[in-house]
PDB file of C-alpha atoms in Angstrom:
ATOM      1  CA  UNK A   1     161.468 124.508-124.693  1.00 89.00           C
ATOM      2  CA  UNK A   2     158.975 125.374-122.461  1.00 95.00           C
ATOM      3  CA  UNK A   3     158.521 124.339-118.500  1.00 98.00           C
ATOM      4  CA  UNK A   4     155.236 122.964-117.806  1.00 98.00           C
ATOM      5  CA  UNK A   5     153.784 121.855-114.629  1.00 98.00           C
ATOM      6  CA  UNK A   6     150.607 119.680-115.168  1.00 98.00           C
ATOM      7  CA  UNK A   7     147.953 119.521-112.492  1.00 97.00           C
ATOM      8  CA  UNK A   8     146.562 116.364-112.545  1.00 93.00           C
ATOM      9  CA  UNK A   9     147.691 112.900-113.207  1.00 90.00           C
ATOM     10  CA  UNK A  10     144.152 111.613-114.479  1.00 93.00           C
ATOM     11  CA  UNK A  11     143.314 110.695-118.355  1.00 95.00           C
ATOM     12  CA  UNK A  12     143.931 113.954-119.387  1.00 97.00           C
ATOM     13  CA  UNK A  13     146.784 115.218-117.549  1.00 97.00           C
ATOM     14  CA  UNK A  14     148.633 112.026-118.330  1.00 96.00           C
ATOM     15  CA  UNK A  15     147.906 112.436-121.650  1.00 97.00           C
ATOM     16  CA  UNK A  16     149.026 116.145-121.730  1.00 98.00           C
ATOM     17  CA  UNK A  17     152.238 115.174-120.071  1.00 98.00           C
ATOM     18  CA  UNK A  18     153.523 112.752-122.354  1.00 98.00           C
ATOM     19  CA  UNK A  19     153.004 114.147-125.437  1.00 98.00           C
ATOM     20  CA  UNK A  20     154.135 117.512-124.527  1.00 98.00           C
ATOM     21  CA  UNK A  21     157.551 115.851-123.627  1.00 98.00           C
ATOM     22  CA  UNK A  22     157.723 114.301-126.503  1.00 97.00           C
ATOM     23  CA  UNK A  23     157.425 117.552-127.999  1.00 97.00           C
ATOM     24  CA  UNK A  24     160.675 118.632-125.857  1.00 97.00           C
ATOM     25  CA  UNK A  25     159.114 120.338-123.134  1.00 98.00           C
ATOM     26  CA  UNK A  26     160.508 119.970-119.462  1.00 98.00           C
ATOM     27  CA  UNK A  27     157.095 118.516-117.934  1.00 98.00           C
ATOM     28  CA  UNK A  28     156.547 118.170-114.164  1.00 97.00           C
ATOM     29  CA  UNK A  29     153.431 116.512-113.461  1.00 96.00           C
ATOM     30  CA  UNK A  30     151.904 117.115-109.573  1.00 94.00           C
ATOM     31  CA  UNK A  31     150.154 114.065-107.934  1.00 79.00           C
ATOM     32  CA  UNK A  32     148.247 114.366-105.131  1.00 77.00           C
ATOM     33  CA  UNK A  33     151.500 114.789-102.448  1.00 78.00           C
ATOM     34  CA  UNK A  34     151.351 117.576-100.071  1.00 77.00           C
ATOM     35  CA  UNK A  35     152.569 120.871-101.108  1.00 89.00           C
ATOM     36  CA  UNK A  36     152.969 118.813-104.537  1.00 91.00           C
ATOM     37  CA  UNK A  37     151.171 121.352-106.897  1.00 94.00           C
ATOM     38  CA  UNK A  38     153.044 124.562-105.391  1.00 95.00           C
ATOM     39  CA  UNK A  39     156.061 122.848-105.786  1.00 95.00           C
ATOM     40  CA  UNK A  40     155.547 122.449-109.620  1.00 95.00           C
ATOM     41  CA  UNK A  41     153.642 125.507-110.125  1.00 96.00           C
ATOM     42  CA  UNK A  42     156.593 127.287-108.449  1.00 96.00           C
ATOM     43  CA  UNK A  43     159.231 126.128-111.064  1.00 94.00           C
ATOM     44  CA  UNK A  44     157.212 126.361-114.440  1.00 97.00           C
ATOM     45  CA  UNK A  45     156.190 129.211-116.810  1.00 98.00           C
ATOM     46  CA  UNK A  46     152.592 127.742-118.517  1.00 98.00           C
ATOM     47  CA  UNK A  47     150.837 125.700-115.724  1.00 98.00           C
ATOM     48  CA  UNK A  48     147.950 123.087-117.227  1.00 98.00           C
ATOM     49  CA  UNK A  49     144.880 122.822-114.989  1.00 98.00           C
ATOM     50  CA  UNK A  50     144.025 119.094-115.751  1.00 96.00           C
ATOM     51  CA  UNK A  51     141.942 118.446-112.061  1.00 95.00           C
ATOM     52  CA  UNK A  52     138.330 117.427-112.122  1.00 93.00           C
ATOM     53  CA  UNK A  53     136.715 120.731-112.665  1.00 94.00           C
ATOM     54  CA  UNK A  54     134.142 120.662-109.556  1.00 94.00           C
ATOM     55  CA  UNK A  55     137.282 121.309-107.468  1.00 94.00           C
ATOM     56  CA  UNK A  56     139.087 123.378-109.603  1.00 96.00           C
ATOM     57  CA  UNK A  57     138.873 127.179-108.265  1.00 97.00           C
ATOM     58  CA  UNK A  58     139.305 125.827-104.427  1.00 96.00           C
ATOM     59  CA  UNK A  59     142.863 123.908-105.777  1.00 95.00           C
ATOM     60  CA  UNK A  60     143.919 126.573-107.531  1.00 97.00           C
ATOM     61  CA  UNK A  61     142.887 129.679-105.396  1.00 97.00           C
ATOM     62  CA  UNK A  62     145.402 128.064-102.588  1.00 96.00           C
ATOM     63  CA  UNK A  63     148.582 128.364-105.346  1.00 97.00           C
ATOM     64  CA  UNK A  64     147.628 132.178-105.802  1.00 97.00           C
ATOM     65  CA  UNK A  65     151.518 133.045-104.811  1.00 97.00           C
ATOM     66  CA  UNK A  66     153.050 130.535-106.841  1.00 97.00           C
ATOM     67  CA  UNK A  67     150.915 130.728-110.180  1.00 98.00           C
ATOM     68  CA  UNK A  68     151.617 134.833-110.210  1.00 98.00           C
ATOM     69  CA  UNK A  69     152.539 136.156-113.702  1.00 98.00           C
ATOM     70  CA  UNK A  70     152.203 132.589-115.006  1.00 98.00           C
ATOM     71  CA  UNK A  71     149.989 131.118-117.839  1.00 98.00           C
ATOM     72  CA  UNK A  72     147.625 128.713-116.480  1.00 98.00           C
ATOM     73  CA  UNK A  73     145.704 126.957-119.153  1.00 98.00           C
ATOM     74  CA  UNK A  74     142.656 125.514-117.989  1.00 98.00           C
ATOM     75  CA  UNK A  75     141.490 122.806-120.135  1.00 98.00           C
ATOM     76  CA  UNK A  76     138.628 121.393-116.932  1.00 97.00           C
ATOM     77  CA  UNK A  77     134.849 121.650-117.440  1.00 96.00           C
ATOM     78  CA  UNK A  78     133.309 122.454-113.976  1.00 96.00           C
ATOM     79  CA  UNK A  79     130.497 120.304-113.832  1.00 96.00           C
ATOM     80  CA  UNK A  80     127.755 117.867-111.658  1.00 94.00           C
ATOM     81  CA  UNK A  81     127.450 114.483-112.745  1.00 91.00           C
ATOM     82  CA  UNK A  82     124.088 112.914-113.148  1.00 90.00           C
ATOM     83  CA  UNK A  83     123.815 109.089-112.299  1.00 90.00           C
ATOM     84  CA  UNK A  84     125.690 107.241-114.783  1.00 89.00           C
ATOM     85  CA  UNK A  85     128.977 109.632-114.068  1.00 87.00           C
ATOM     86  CA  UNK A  86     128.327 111.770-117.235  1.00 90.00           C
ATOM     87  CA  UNK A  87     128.607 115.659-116.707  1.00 93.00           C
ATOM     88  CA  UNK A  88     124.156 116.019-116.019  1.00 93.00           C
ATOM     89  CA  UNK A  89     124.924 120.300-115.327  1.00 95.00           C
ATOM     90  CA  UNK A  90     127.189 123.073-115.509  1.00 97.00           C
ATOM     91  CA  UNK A  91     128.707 124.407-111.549  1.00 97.00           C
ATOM     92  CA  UNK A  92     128.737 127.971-112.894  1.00 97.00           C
ATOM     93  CA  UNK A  93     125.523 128.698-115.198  1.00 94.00           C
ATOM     94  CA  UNK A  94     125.647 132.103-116.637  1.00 94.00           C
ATOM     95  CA  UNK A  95     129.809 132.197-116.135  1.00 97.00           C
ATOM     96  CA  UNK A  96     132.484 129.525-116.811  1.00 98.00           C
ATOM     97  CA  UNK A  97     135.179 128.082-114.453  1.00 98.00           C
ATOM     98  CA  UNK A  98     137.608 129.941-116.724  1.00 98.00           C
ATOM     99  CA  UNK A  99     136.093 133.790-115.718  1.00 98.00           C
ATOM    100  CA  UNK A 100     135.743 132.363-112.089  1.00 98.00           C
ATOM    101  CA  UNK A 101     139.747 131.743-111.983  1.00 98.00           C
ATOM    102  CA  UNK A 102     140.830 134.679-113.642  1.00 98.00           C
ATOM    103  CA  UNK A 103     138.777 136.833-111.136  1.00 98.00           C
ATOM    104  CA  UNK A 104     140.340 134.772-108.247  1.00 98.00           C
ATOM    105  CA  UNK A 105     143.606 135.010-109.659  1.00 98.00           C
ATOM    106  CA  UNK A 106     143.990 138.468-111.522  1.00 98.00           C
ATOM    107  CA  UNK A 107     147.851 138.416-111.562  1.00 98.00           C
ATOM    108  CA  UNK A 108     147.953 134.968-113.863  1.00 98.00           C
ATOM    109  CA  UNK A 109     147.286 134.670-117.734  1.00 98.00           C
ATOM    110  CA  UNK A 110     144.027 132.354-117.743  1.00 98.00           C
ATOM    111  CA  UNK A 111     143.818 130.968-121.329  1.00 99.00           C
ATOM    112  CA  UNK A 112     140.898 128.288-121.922  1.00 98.00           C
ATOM    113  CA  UNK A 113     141.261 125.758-124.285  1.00 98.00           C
ATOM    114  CA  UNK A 114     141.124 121.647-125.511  1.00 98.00           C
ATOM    115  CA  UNK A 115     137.344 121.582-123.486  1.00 97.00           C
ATOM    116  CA  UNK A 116     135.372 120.936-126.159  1.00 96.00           C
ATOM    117  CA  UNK A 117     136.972 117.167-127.594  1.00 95.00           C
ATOM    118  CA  UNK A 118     137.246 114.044-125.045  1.00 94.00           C
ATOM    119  CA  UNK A 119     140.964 113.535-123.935  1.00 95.00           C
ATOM    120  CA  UNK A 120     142.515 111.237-126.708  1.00 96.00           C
ATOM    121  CA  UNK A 121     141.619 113.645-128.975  1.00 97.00           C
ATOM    122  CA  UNK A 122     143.816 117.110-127.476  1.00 98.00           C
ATOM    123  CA  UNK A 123     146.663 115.503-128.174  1.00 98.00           C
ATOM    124  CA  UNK A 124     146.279 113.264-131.872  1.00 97.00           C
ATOM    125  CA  UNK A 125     143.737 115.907-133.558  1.00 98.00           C
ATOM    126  CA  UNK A 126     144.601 114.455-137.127  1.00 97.00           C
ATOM    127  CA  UNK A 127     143.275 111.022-136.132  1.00 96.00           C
ATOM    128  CA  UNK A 128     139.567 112.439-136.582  1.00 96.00           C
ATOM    129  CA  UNK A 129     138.410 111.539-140.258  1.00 95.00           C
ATOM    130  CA  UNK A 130     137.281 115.178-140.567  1.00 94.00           C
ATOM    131  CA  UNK A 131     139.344 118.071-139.178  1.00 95.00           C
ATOM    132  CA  UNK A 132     138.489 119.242-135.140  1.00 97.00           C
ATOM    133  CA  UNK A 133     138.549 122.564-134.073  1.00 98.00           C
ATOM    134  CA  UNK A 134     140.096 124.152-131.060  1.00 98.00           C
ATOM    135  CA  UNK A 135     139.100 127.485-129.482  1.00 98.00           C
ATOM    136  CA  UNK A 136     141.125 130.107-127.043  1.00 98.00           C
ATOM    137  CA  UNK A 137     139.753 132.147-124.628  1.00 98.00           C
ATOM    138  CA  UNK A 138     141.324 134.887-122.827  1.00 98.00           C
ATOM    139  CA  UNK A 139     142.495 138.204-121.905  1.00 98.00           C
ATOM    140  CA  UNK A 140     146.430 138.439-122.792  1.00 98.00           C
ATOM    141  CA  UNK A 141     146.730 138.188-126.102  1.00 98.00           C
ATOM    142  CA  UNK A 142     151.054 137.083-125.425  1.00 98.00           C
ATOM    143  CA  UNK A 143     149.807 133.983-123.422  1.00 98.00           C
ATOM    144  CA  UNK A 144     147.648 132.946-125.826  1.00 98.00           C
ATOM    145  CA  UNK A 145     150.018 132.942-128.696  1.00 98.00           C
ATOM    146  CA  UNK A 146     152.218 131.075-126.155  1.00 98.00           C
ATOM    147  CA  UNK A 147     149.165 128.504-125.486  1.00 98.00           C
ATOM    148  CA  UNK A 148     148.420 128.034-129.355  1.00 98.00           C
ATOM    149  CA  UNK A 149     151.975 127.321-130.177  1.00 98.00           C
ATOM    150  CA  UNK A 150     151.563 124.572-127.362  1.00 98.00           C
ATOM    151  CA  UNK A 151     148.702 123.506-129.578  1.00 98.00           C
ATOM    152  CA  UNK A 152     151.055 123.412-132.404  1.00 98.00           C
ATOM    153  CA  UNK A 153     153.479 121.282-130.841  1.00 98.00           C
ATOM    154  CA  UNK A 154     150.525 118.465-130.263  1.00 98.00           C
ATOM    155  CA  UNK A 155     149.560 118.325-133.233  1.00 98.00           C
ATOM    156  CA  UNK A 156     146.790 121.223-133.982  1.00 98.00           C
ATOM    157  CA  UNK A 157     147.531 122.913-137.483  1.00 97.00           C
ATOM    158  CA  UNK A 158     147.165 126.717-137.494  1.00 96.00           C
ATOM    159  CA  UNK A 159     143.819 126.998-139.003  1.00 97.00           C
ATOM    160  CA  UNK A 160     142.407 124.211-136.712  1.00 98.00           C
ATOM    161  CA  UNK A 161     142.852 127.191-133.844  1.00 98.00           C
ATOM    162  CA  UNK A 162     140.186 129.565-133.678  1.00 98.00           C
ATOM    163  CA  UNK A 163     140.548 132.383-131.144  1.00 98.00           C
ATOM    164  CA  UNK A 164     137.559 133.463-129.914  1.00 98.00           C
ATOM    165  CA  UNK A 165     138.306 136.256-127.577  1.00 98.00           C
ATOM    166  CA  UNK A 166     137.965 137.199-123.912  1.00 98.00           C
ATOM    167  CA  UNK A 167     137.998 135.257-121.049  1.00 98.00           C
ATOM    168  CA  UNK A 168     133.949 135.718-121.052  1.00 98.00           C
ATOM    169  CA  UNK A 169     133.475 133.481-124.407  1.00 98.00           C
ATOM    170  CA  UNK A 170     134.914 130.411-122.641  1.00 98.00           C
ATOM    171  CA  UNK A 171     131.188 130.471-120.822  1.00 97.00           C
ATOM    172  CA  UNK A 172     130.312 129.007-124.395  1.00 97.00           C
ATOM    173  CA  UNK A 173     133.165 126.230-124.672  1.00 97.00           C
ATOM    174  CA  UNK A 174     132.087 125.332-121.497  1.00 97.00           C
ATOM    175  CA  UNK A 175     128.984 125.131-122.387  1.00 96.00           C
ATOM    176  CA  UNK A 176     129.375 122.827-124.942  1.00 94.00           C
ATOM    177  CA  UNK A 177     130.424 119.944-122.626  1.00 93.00           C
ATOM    178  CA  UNK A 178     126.208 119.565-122.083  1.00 94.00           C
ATOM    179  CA  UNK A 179     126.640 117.755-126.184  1.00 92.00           C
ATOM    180  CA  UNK A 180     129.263 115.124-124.314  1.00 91.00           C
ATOM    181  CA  UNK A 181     126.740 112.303-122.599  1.00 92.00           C
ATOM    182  CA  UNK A 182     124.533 112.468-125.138  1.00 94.00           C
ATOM    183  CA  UNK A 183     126.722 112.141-127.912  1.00 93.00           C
ATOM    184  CA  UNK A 184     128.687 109.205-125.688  1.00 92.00           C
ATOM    185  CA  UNK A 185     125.284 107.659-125.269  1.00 91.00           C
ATOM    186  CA  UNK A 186     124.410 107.642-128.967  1.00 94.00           C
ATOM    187  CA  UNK A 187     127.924 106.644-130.476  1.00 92.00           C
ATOM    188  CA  UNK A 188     129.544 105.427-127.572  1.00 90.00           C
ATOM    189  CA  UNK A 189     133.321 106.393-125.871  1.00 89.00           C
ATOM    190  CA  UNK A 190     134.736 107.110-129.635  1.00 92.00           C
ATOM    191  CA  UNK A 191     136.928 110.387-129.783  1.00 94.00           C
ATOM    192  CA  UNK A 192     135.135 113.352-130.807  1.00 94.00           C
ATOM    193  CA  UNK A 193     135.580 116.814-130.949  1.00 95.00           C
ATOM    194  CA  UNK A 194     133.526 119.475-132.155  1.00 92.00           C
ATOM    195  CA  UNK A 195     134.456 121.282-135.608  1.00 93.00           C
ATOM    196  CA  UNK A 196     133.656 124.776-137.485  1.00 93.00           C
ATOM    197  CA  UNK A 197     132.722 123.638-140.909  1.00 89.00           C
ATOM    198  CA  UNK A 198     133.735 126.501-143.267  1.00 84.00           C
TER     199      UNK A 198
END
């Protein structure tokens, strides 16, 4: 068992939440409360970033006491939204919102991952008809096992995972969220993730 603190109470942290609960993790999930987040982040070993990325590194720089020597997994996708609310641009061209935390906070494990599916998807992977992919990105190699077993508890089989390296090749899982409104616009709101053939 694992504590968790979930920041976030949206789609995707509620999502995150439950099933990791179900998986026997002890779960705190922050709402929007005062002193909320620290409170959560305080008490939990792996801390999920689940907040809308635009505001991510503001939220997060604040809790730099109370996320040091944790694991914060940062599934966001820091991003400005055209007209129709789909992500139109990335906030951090050339970096990722990933690199941008773990230079704010060098003291916590910054593993990205589940970025590159919409939400229903991170957490019932073997719903897809063909098999999804999920990539980790990061410097400590300890948190990431920690993160992938995570992954393994929701339902990602081993050779779904796909390590890519460094905290510099989230830049390209990022990246990929520029596919999501035009993929939404051609097949409409229908879970999706993106998969290495091999």
């Amino acid at each position: 068992m694992t504590t968790i603190a979930v920041l976030g109470n949206g789609r995707v942290g509620g999502n995150l939440a439950k099933a990791l609960t179900r998986a026997g993790h002890a779960v705190t999930v922050a709402d929007r409360a005062p002193g909320a987040a620290a409170d959560a982040a305080r008490t939990a070993r792996v801390v999920i970033n689940a907040t809308p990325g635009a505001g991510s590194l503001d939220r997060l720089a604040a809790l730099r006491d109370e996320l040091h020597g944790k694991i914060l997994v940062d599934v966001s996708n820091a991003t400005l939204d055209g007209p129709d609310g789909l992500p139109a641009d990335l906030i951090y061209p050339g970096s990722s919102l990933a690199e941008q935390l773990q230079e704010t906070l060098p003291e916590t494990q910054v593993v990205k991952t589940l970025n590159t599916m919409l939400f229903p998807v991170m957490t019932a992977p073997a719903t897809l008809s063909e098999a999804p992919t999920v990539f980790l990105s990061g410097e400590d190699p300890q948190a990431k096992q920690t993160v992938g077993e995570l992954l393994t508890d929701l339902g990602w089989h081993k050779e779904w995972i796909t390590d890519l390296g460094g905290i510099r090749t989230a830049r390209a899982t990022e990246a990929a969220i520029l596919f999501v409104p035009h993929v939404i616009r051609s097949i409409g709101f229908t879970p999706f993730a993106i998969s290495i053939a091999r």
